[in-house]
Amino acid sequence: MGVALGMIYKPLGKSGCLVPALGQGCMGIGGFFSQDISDDDRYIGALQRGYALGMTFVDTAEVYGDGHSEEVIGKSVKGIRDSIFIASKFSPENSSSRGVIDAAERSLQRLRTDYIDLYQIHWPNPLIPLEETLGAMVKLVQEGKVRFIGVSNFSLKELKEAHALLGDKLVSIQNEYNLFDRSIESTVLPFCVENDMTMIAYSPLDQGNLSSPSKKACLEEIAQHHDGTVAQVVLNWLVAKRNVVAIPKSSNIHHVEENAKALAFRLSDAEIRLIDDAFSGNQKRIPVKEIRVVQDGQGNRKAYCTLSEAIENKLGFVPSPADLAEDIASGEPIKPVRVRKTTSTEGGYAYDLLEGRIRYWAWVIANGETSAIPVLIRE
Ligand SMILES: NC(=O)c1ccc[n+]([C@@H]2O[C@H](COP(=O)([O-])OP(=O)(O)OC[C@H]3O[C@@H](n4cnc5c(N)ncnc54)[C@H](OP(=O)(O)O)[C@@H]3O)[C@@H](O)[C@H]2O)c1
């Protein structure tokens, strides 16, 4: 992998390999949860512009665009494969030994490559022993089909378990980390720092929300001072954290250029502290009965609207709300769900649930309908 002027490189765990501190997320490149084959040329152009500017680390998953994201990446790296670091993930339903191997073969074909640089467990699957899943991943490494192993969306307990099984062979964890959701700072991030693992921050720009309207002024002022943009300040703030690299997604070539050039300036310690303070204390607890579960799921994904539906798990989610409830009942902290103050007067609810419906129902199963759940409140 070549180096680019203005990019920062960080160690990938204890692998001896360096990766750019800013990569390119590919959820939405080639579609979100179904295939979008209408705009491949634009996606490929945006990715290749990012590569040219040093964002040579791409992150995808078998589920993105129902496989098409991997196909687009495969086309984008034609002729330059060895200079690009490709990270992909398999879905929880493929966590058995056979499932992992078959999923990797399908990803390799779609990516038109004979190795994946970083292969990650997308979400934990409590129904399959972690030892079995990781064992299959180690086999892929031994066969040269995968270079490094990572996990994603693991709680601290799950990360510790994976680390106990793999040691330094586990190089990274990919969890959500941005100015709105800083929950990993008190859970998995300190563990990564102590054990020299890389933290790959997903949704670093909070899916384009960048900042809440009431707090944006602080970021704008800092951006102006550096002749930069708010997105660049946010990416800088993340990369300034030890062991953290970030994977912003963009299919807009101007945004790609803006993101790639984010590290052309550096935030001072005082600016980092200012941002730390301005964006602290977002997480609250709200009684579950104050939260309305709305019909339409994020990204048009189906979801449950009642407790009995969630317990029945007719849609076959893996893990199911009941599976997740077992972990929650053991006291494991959960990733906070997203809510917004409701504008509706119906039903006496105070908030609408925006994101995290499986977690919401898992919490209700574990703690009952009179409990209070950790939330992040969108303005
Ligand atoms: N492991 C997991 O479970 C998981 C979950 C979520 C995401 N991820 C990974 O993390 C990556 C990034 O997360 P994400 O896609 O959720 O969100 P994100 O990177 O935080 O935000 C993407 C959004 O921000 C916009 N954007 C990008 N650059 C911008 C800029 N400079 N100024 C203004 N807007 C900008 C994009 O629009 P344009 O395209 O129009 O620029 C897009 O709408 C994903 O693509 C995926 O690889 C992993």
Coordinates of C-alpha atoms and ligand atoms in Angstrom, one line a residue:
M1 CA 0.0 0.0 0.0
G2 CA 1.5 3.4 -1.0
V3 CA 1.4 6.4 1.3
A4 CA -0.3 9.7 0.5
L5 CA 0.8 13.2 1.5
G6 CA -1.5 14.6 4.2
M7 CA -2.8 11.2 5.3
I8 CA -2.0 9.7 8.7
Y9 CA -1.4 6.0 9.1
K10 CA -2.0 4.0 12.2
P11 CA -1.0 0.4 13.2
L12 CA -3.7 -2.3 12.6
G13 CA -3.6 -4.0 16.0
K14 CA -0.3 -5.7 16.5
S15 CA -0.3 -7.0 12.9
G16 CA 2.7 -4.9 11.9
C17 CA 0.5 -3.4 9.1
L18 CA -0.4 0.3 8.8
V19 CA -3.8 1.5 7.6
P20 CA -4.9 5.0 6.7
A21 CA -6.6 6.7 9.6
L22 CA -9.4 7.6 7.2
G23 CA -10.9 5.0 5.0
Q24 CA -14.1 4.8 2.9
G25 CA -17.3 3.2 4.3
C26 CA -19.4 1.4 1.6
M27 CA -22.8 1.0 3.1
G28 CA -25.0 2.5 0.4
I29 CA -22.3 2.1 -2.3
G30 CA -24.2 -0.3 -4.6
G31 CA -27.3 -0.1 -2.4
F32 CA -28.2 -0.3 1.3
F33 CA -30.0 -3.5 2.0
S34 CA -31.0 -4.3 -1.6
Q35 CA -29.0 -4.0 -4.8
D36 CA -28.7 -0.6 -6.5
I37 CA -27.1 -1.2 -9.9
S38 CA -28.1 2.2 -11.3
D39 CA -25.1 4.2 -10.4
D40 CA -22.0 2.0 -10.5
D41 CA -19.9 4.5 -12.5
R42 CA -20.4 7.3 -10.0
Y43 CA -19.7 5.0 -7.0
I44 CA -16.5 3.7 -8.7
G45 CA -15.4 7.2 -9.6
A46 CA -15.9 8.4 -6.0
L47 CA -14.0 5.4 -4.5
Q48 CA -11.1 5.8 -6.9
R49 CA -10.9 9.5 -6.2
G50 CA -10.7 8.6 -2.5
Y51 CA -7.9 6.0 -3.3
A52 CA -5.9 8.6 -5.2
L53 CA -6.1 10.9 -2.1
G54 CA -4.9 8.3 0.3
M55 CA -8.2 6.7 1.5
T56 CA -7.0 3.3 0.4
F57 CA -8.9 1.4 3.1
V58 CA -12.4 0.4 2.1
D59 CA -15.0 -1.2 4.4
T60 CA -17.9 -3.3 3.1
A61 CA -20.1 -6.3 4.1
E62 CA -21.8 -9.1 2.4
V63 CA -25.1 -7.5 3.3
Y64 CA -24.5 -4.1 1.8
G65 CA -26.5 -3.7 -1.4
D66 CA -27.2 -7.4 -1.0
G67 CA -23.7 -8.2 -2.2
H68 CA -23.5 -5.4 -4.8
S69 CA -21.3 -3.2 -2.6
E70 CA -18.6 -5.8 -2.8
E71 CA -19.0 -6.1 -6.6
V72 CA -18.6 -2.3 -7.0
I73 CA -15.4 -2.4 -4.9
G74 CA -14.1 -5.3 -6.9
K75 CA -14.5 -3.2 -10.1
S76 CA -13.0 -0.2 -8.4
V77 CA -9.7 -1.9 -7.5
K78 CA -9.1 -3.5 -10.9
G79 CA -5.3 -3.2 -11.6
I80 CA -4.6 -1.7 -8.2
R81 CA -5.8 -4.5 -5.8
D82 CA -2.6 -4.8 -3.9
S83 CA -2.5 -1.1 -3.0
I84 CA -6.0 -1.2 -1.5
F85 CA -6.9 -2.6 2.0
I86 CA -10.3 -4.3 1.7
A87 CA -12.3 -5.0 4.8
S88 CA -15.5 -7.0 4.6
K89 CA -17.9 -8.7 7.0
F90 CA -20.2 -11.7 7.2
S91 CA -23.6 -11.7 8.6
P92 CA -24.6 -13.3 11.9
E93 CA -26.7 -16.1 10.2
N94 CA -23.4 -17.2 8.6
S95 CA -21.4 -17.6 11.8
S96 CA -21.2 -21.4 11.8
S97 CA -17.9 -22.9 10.6
R98 CA -19.4 -23.9 7.2
G99 CA -21.3 -20.6 7.0
V100 CA -18.1 -18.4 7.5
I101 CA -16.1 -20.4 4.9
D102 CA -19.0 -20.2 2.3
A103 CA -19.6 -16.5 3.0
A104 CA -15.9 -15.8 2.5
E105 CA -15.9 -17.6 -0.8
R106 CA -18.9 -15.6 -2.1
S107 CA -17.3 -12.4 -0.9
L108 CA -14.0 -13.2 -2.7
Q109 CA -15.9 -13.8 -5.9
R110 CA -17.9 -10.6 -5.7
L111 CA -14.7 -8.7 -4.8
R112 CA -12.9 -10.4 -7.7
T113 CA -9.9 -11.0 -5.5
D114 CA -8.2 -14.0 -3.8
Y115 CA -7.8 -12.4 -0.4
I116 CA -9.7 -10.1 1.9
D117 CA -7.4 -7.9 4.0
L118 CA -9.6 -7.7 7.1
Y119 CA -12.5 -10.1 7.6
Q120 CA -15.0 -9.1 10.4
I121 CA -17.9 -10.7 12.2
H122 CA -20.6 -8.1 11.4
W123 CA -22.7 -8.8 14.5
P124 CA -22.3 -11.3 17.3
N125 CA -24.5 -14.4 17.1
P126 CA -25.0 -15.8 20.6
L127 CA -26.5 -19.0 19.2
I128 CA -23.2 -20.2 17.8
P129 CA -20.1 -20.6 20.0
L130 CA -17.6 -17.8 19.2
E131 CA -14.8 -20.4 19.2
E132 CA -16.4 -22.1 16.2
T133 CA -16.8 -18.8 14.3
L134 CA -13.3 -17.6 15.1
G135 CA -11.9 -21.1 14.3
A136 CA -13.2 -20.8 10.8
M137 CA -11.8 -17.3 10.4
V138 CA -8.3 -18.6 11.5
K139 CA -8.6 -21.4 8.9
L140 CA -9.2 -18.7 6.2
V141 CA -6.1 -16.9 7.4
Q142 CA -4.1 -20.2 7.2
E143 CA -5.3 -20.7 3.7
G144 CA -4.3 -17.2 2.7
K145 CA -7.9 -16.1 1.9
V146 CA -7.9 -13.6 4.8
R147 CA -5.0 -11.6 6.2
F148 CA -6.4 -10.3 9.5
I149 CA -9.4 -10.9 11.7
G150 CA -11.7 -8.3 13.3
V151 CA -15.1 -8.1 15.0
S152 CA -17.9 -5.5 14.9
N153 CA -20.8 -4.5 17.2
F154 CA -19.3 -6.5 20.0
S155 CA -20.0 -5.5 23.6
L156 CA -17.0 -5.3 26.0
K157 CA -17.9 -8.8 27.3
E158 CA -17.9 -10.2 23.8
L159 CA -14.7 -8.4 22.9
K160 CA -12.9 -9.8 25.9
E161 CA -14.1 -13.3 25.0
A162 CA -12.9 -12.9 21.4
H163 CA -9.6 -11.5 22.6
A164 CA -9.1 -14.4 25.1
L165 CA -9.6 -16.9 22.2
L166 CA -7.5 -15.1 19.6
G167 CA -5.0 -12.9 21.4
D168 CA -3.1 -10.6 19.1
K169 CA -4.6 -12.3 16.1
L170 CA -7.7 -10.2 16.8
V171 CA -6.6 -6.8 15.4
S172 CA -9.7 -4.6 15.4
I173 CA -13.2 -3.9 16.5
Q174 CA -15.6 -1.8 14.4
N175 CA -18.3 -0.1 16.4
E176 CA -20.3 3.1 16.1
Y177 CA -18.4 6.2 17.3
N178 CA -19.2 9.8 16.5
L179 CA -20.0 13.0 18.4
F180 CA -23.5 11.9 19.1
D181 CA -22.8 8.3 20.2
R182 CA -19.7 8.2 22.4
S183 CA -20.8 5.2 24.4
I184 CA -17.7 3.1 23.4
E185 CA -15.5 5.6 25.3
S186 CA -16.5 3.9 28.6
T187 CA -16.7 0.3 27.2
V188 CA -14.6 -1.1 24.3
L189 CA -12.3 1.8 23.5
P190 CA -10.2 1.6 26.8
F191 CA -9.9 -2.2 26.2
C192 CA -8.6 -1.5 22.6
V193 CA -6.0 1.0 23.9
E194 CA -4.8 -1.4 26.7
N195 CA -4.5 -4.3 24.2
D196 CA -3.2 -2.4 21.1
M197 CA -6.3 -3.2 19.1
T198 CA -7.6 -0.8 16.4
M199 CA -11.0 0.8 16.8
I200 CA -12.7 1.4 13.5
A201 CA -15.2 4.1 14.0
Y202 CA -18.3 3.5 11.9
S203 CA -20.9 6.2 11.1
P204 CA -18.2 8.7 12.0
L205 CA -20.3 11.6 10.6
D206 CA -23.4 10.3 12.4
Q207 CA -24.8 9.3 9.0
G208 CA -24.6 12.8 7.7
N209 CA -26.2 14.5 10.7
L210 CA -22.7 15.9 11.5
S211 CA -23.9 17.8 14.6
S212 CA -27.1 18.8 16.3
P213 CA -28.4 22.2 15.4
S214 CA -27.8 23.6 18.9
K215 CA -24.2 22.5 19.1
K216 CA -23.0 23.1 15.6
A217 CA -21.7 26.6 16.3
C218 CA -18.8 25.3 18.3
L219 CA -17.7 23.1 15.4
E220 CA -18.2 25.8 12.8
E221 CA -16.0 28.2 14.7
I222 CA -13.2 25.6 14.9
A223 CA -13.6 24.8 11.2
Q224 CA -13.4 28.5 10.3
H225 CA -10.2 28.9 12.3
H226 CA -8.6 26.1 10.3
D227 CA -10.1 27.1 7.0
G228 CA -11.8 23.7 7.0
T229 CA -15.3 22.3 7.2
V230 CA -17.4 20.8 10.1
A231 CA -17.0 17.3 8.6
Q232 CA -13.3 17.7 8.6
V233 CA -13.3 18.9 12.2
V234 CA -15.4 15.8 13.2
L235 CA -13.1 13.4 11.4
N236 CA -10.1 15.1 13.0
W237 CA -11.5 14.8 16.4
L238 CA -12.1 11.1 16.0
V239 CA -8.6 10.4 14.5
A240 CA -7.0 12.3 17.4
K241 CA -8.3 9.6 19.7
R242 CA -5.8 6.8 20.4
N243 CA -6.2 3.7 18.3
V244 CA -9.1 5.1 16.4
V245 CA -9.5 5.2 12.6
A246 CA -12.7 6.3 10.8
I247 CA -14.5 5.2 7.7
P248 CA -16.8 8.0 6.4
K249 CA -19.0 7.0 3.5
S250 CA -19.6 9.2 0.6
S251 CA -20.6 8.7 -3.0
N252 CA -20.3 12.4 -3.7
I253 CA -16.9 13.2 -5.1
H254 CA -16.8 16.6 -3.4
H255 CA -17.4 15.1 0.0
V256 CA -14.8 12.4 -0.8
E257 CA -12.2 15.1 -1.4
E258 CA -13.3 17.0 1.6
N259 CA -13.0 13.9 3.8
A260 CA -9.7 12.8 2.4
K261 CA -8.2 16.3 3.1
A262 CA -9.6 16.4 6.7
L263 CA -6.2 15.7 8.2
A264 CA -4.4 18.6 6.4
F265 CA -4.9 20.5 9.6
R266 CA -4.7 19.2 13.2
L267 CA -6.9 20.2 16.2
S268 CA -5.1 21.6 19.2
D269 CA -5.5 19.9 22.6
A270 CA -7.7 22.8 23.7
E271 CA -10.0 22.4 20.7
I272 CA -10.3 18.7 21.3
R273 CA -11.2 19.4 24.9
L274 CA -13.8 22.0 23.8
I275 CA -15.5 19.4 21.5
D276 CA -15.2 16.7 24.2
D277 CA -17.1 18.9 26.6
A278 CA -19.7 20.3 24.2
F279 CA -20.7 16.8 23.1
S280 CA -20.7 15.0 26.4
G281 CA -23.6 13.7 28.4
N282 CA -25.8 12.8 25.4
Q283 CA -26.9 9.4 26.9
K284 CA -30.1 9.4 29.0
R285 CA -32.5 6.9 30.4
I286 CA -36.2 7.0 29.5
P287 CA -39.0 4.8 30.7
V288 CA -39.8 2.3 27.9
K289 CA -43.5 3.1 28.1
E290 CA -42.8 6.7 27.1
I291 CA -41.4 5.5 23.8
R292 CA -43.7 4.8 20.8
V293 CA -42.4 2.1 18.4
V294 CA -43.2 3.4 15.0
Q295 CA -44.0 1.3 12.0
D296 CA -41.3 2.1 9.4
G297 CA -37.9 0.7 10.2
Q298 CA -34.7 2.4 9.3
G299 CA -33.6 1.6 5.7
N300 CA -37.1 0.1 5.1
R301 CA -36.0 -2.9 7.3
K302 CA -38.9 -4.7 8.9
A303 CA -39.3 -4.6 12.6
Y304 CA -41.6 -5.6 15.4
C305 CA -44.2 -3.2 16.9
T306 CA -45.4 -5.3 19.9
L307 CA -43.8 -7.3 22.6
S308 CA -45.6 -10.5 21.6
E309 CA -44.3 -10.1 18.0
A310 CA -40.8 -9.6 19.3
I311 CA -40.9 -12.7 21.5
E312 CA -42.3 -14.8 18.6
N313 CA -39.5 -13.5 16.2
K314 CA -41.5 -14.4 13.1
L315 CA -39.1 -12.4 10.9
G316 CA -36.3 -14.7 12.1
F317 CA -33.8 -12.1 13.3
V318 CA -30.5 -13.6 14.3
P319 CA -29.9 -12.9 17.2
S320 CA -33.6 -12.6 18.2
P321 CA -34.8 -10.1 20.8
A322 CA -35.1 -13.0 23.2
D323 CA -31.5 -14.1 22.6
L324 CA -30.3 -10.5 23.2
A325 CA -32.4 -10.2 26.3
E326 CA -30.3 -12.9 28.0
D327 CA -27.2 -10.8 27.6
I328 CA -29.0 -7.7 28.8
A329 CA -30.3 -9.6 31.8
S330 CA -26.8 -10.4 32.8
G331 CA -26.1 -6.7 33.2
E332 CA -24.2 -6.1 29.9
P333 CA -24.5 -2.4 28.9
I334 CA -26.4 -1.9 25.6
K335 CA -25.8 0.4 22.8
P336 CA -28.3 3.2 23.4
V337 CA -31.4 3.3 21.1
R338 CA -32.2 6.5 19.2
V339 CA -35.4 8.5 20.0
R340 CA -36.9 11.8 19.1
K341 CA -39.5 13.9 21.0
T342 CA -42.8 13.0 19.3
T343 CA -45.0 15.5 17.6
S344 CA -48.0 13.2 17.9
T345 CA -50.5 13.6 20.8
E346 CA -51.8 10.1 20.3
G347 CA -51.2 7.4 23.0
G348 CA -49.6 9.7 25.5
Y349 CA -46.0 8.9 24.3
A350 CA -43.2 11.4 24.8
Y351 CA -40.8 10.0 22.2
D352 CA -40.7 8.1 18.9
L353 CA -38.2 5.2 18.5
L354 CA -36.0 5.9 15.5
E355 CA -33.4 3.2 15.6
G356 CA -32.6 0.1 17.7
R357 CA -35.9 -1.8 17.7
I358 CA -34.4 -5.2 18.3
R359 CA -32.5 -3.8 21.3
Y360 CA -35.6 -2.0 22.5
W361 CA -37.6 -5.2 22.6
A362 CA -34.7 -7.2 24.0
W363 CA -34.5 -4.6 26.8
V364 CA -38.3 -4.9 27.5
I365 CA -38.1 -8.7 27.6
A366 CA -35.1 -8.5 30.0
N367 CA -36.2 -5.7 32.2
G368 CA -40.0 -5.4 31.9
E369 CA -42.3 -2.7 30.7
T370 CA -41.8 -0.4 33.7
S371 CA -38.0 -0.1 33.2
A372 CA -36.0 2.8 31.8
I373 CA -33.8 2.2 28.7
P374 CA -30.5 4.0 27.7
V375 CA -31.3 6.4 24.8
L376 CA -29.7 9.1 22.7
I377 CA -32.2 11.8 21.9
R378 CA -32.1 13.3 18.5
E379 CA -33.0 17.0 18.2
Ligands
LIG1 N1 -20.4 -2.5 11.3 C1 -21.6 -2.0 11.2 O1 -22.6 -2.5 11.8 C2 -21.7 -0.7 10.5 C3 -22.9 0.1 10.7 C4 -23.0 1.3 10.0 C5 -21.9 1.7 9.2 N2 -20.8 0.9 9.0 C6 -19.7 1.3 8.2 O2 -19.3 2.7 8.4 C7 -19.4 3.4 7.2 C8 -19.8 4.8 7.4 O3 -21.0 4.9 8.2 P1 -22.4 5.5 7.6 O4 -22.4 5.2 6.2 O5 -23.4 4.9 8.5 O6 -22.4 7.0 7.9 P2 -21.3 8.2 7.9 O7 -20.1 7.9 7.2 O8 -21.3 8.7 9.3 O9 -22.2 9.3 7.1 C9 -22.5 9.1 5.7 C10 -23.4 10.2 5.3 O10 -22.7 11.4 5.4 C11 -22.7 12.1 4.1 N3 -21.4 12.7 4.0 C12 -20.2 12.1 3.8 N4 -19.2 13.0 3.8 C13 -19.8 14.2 4.0 C14 -19.2 15.5 4.1 N5 -17.9 15.8 3.9 N6 -20.1 16.6 4.3 C15 -21.4 16.3 4.5 N7 -22.0 15.1 4.4 C16 -21.1 14.0 4.2 C17 -22.9 11.0 3.1 O11 -23.6 11.6 2.0 P3 -22.9 11.5 0.5 O12 -22.7 10.1 0.1 O13 -23.9 12.3 -0.3 O14 -21.6 12.3 0.6 C18 -23.9 10.1 3.8 O15 -25.2 10.5 3.8 C19 -20.5 2.6 6.4 O16 -20.5 3.0 5.0 C20 -20.0 1.2 6.7 O17 -18.9 0.9 5.9 C21 -20.7 -0.3 9.7

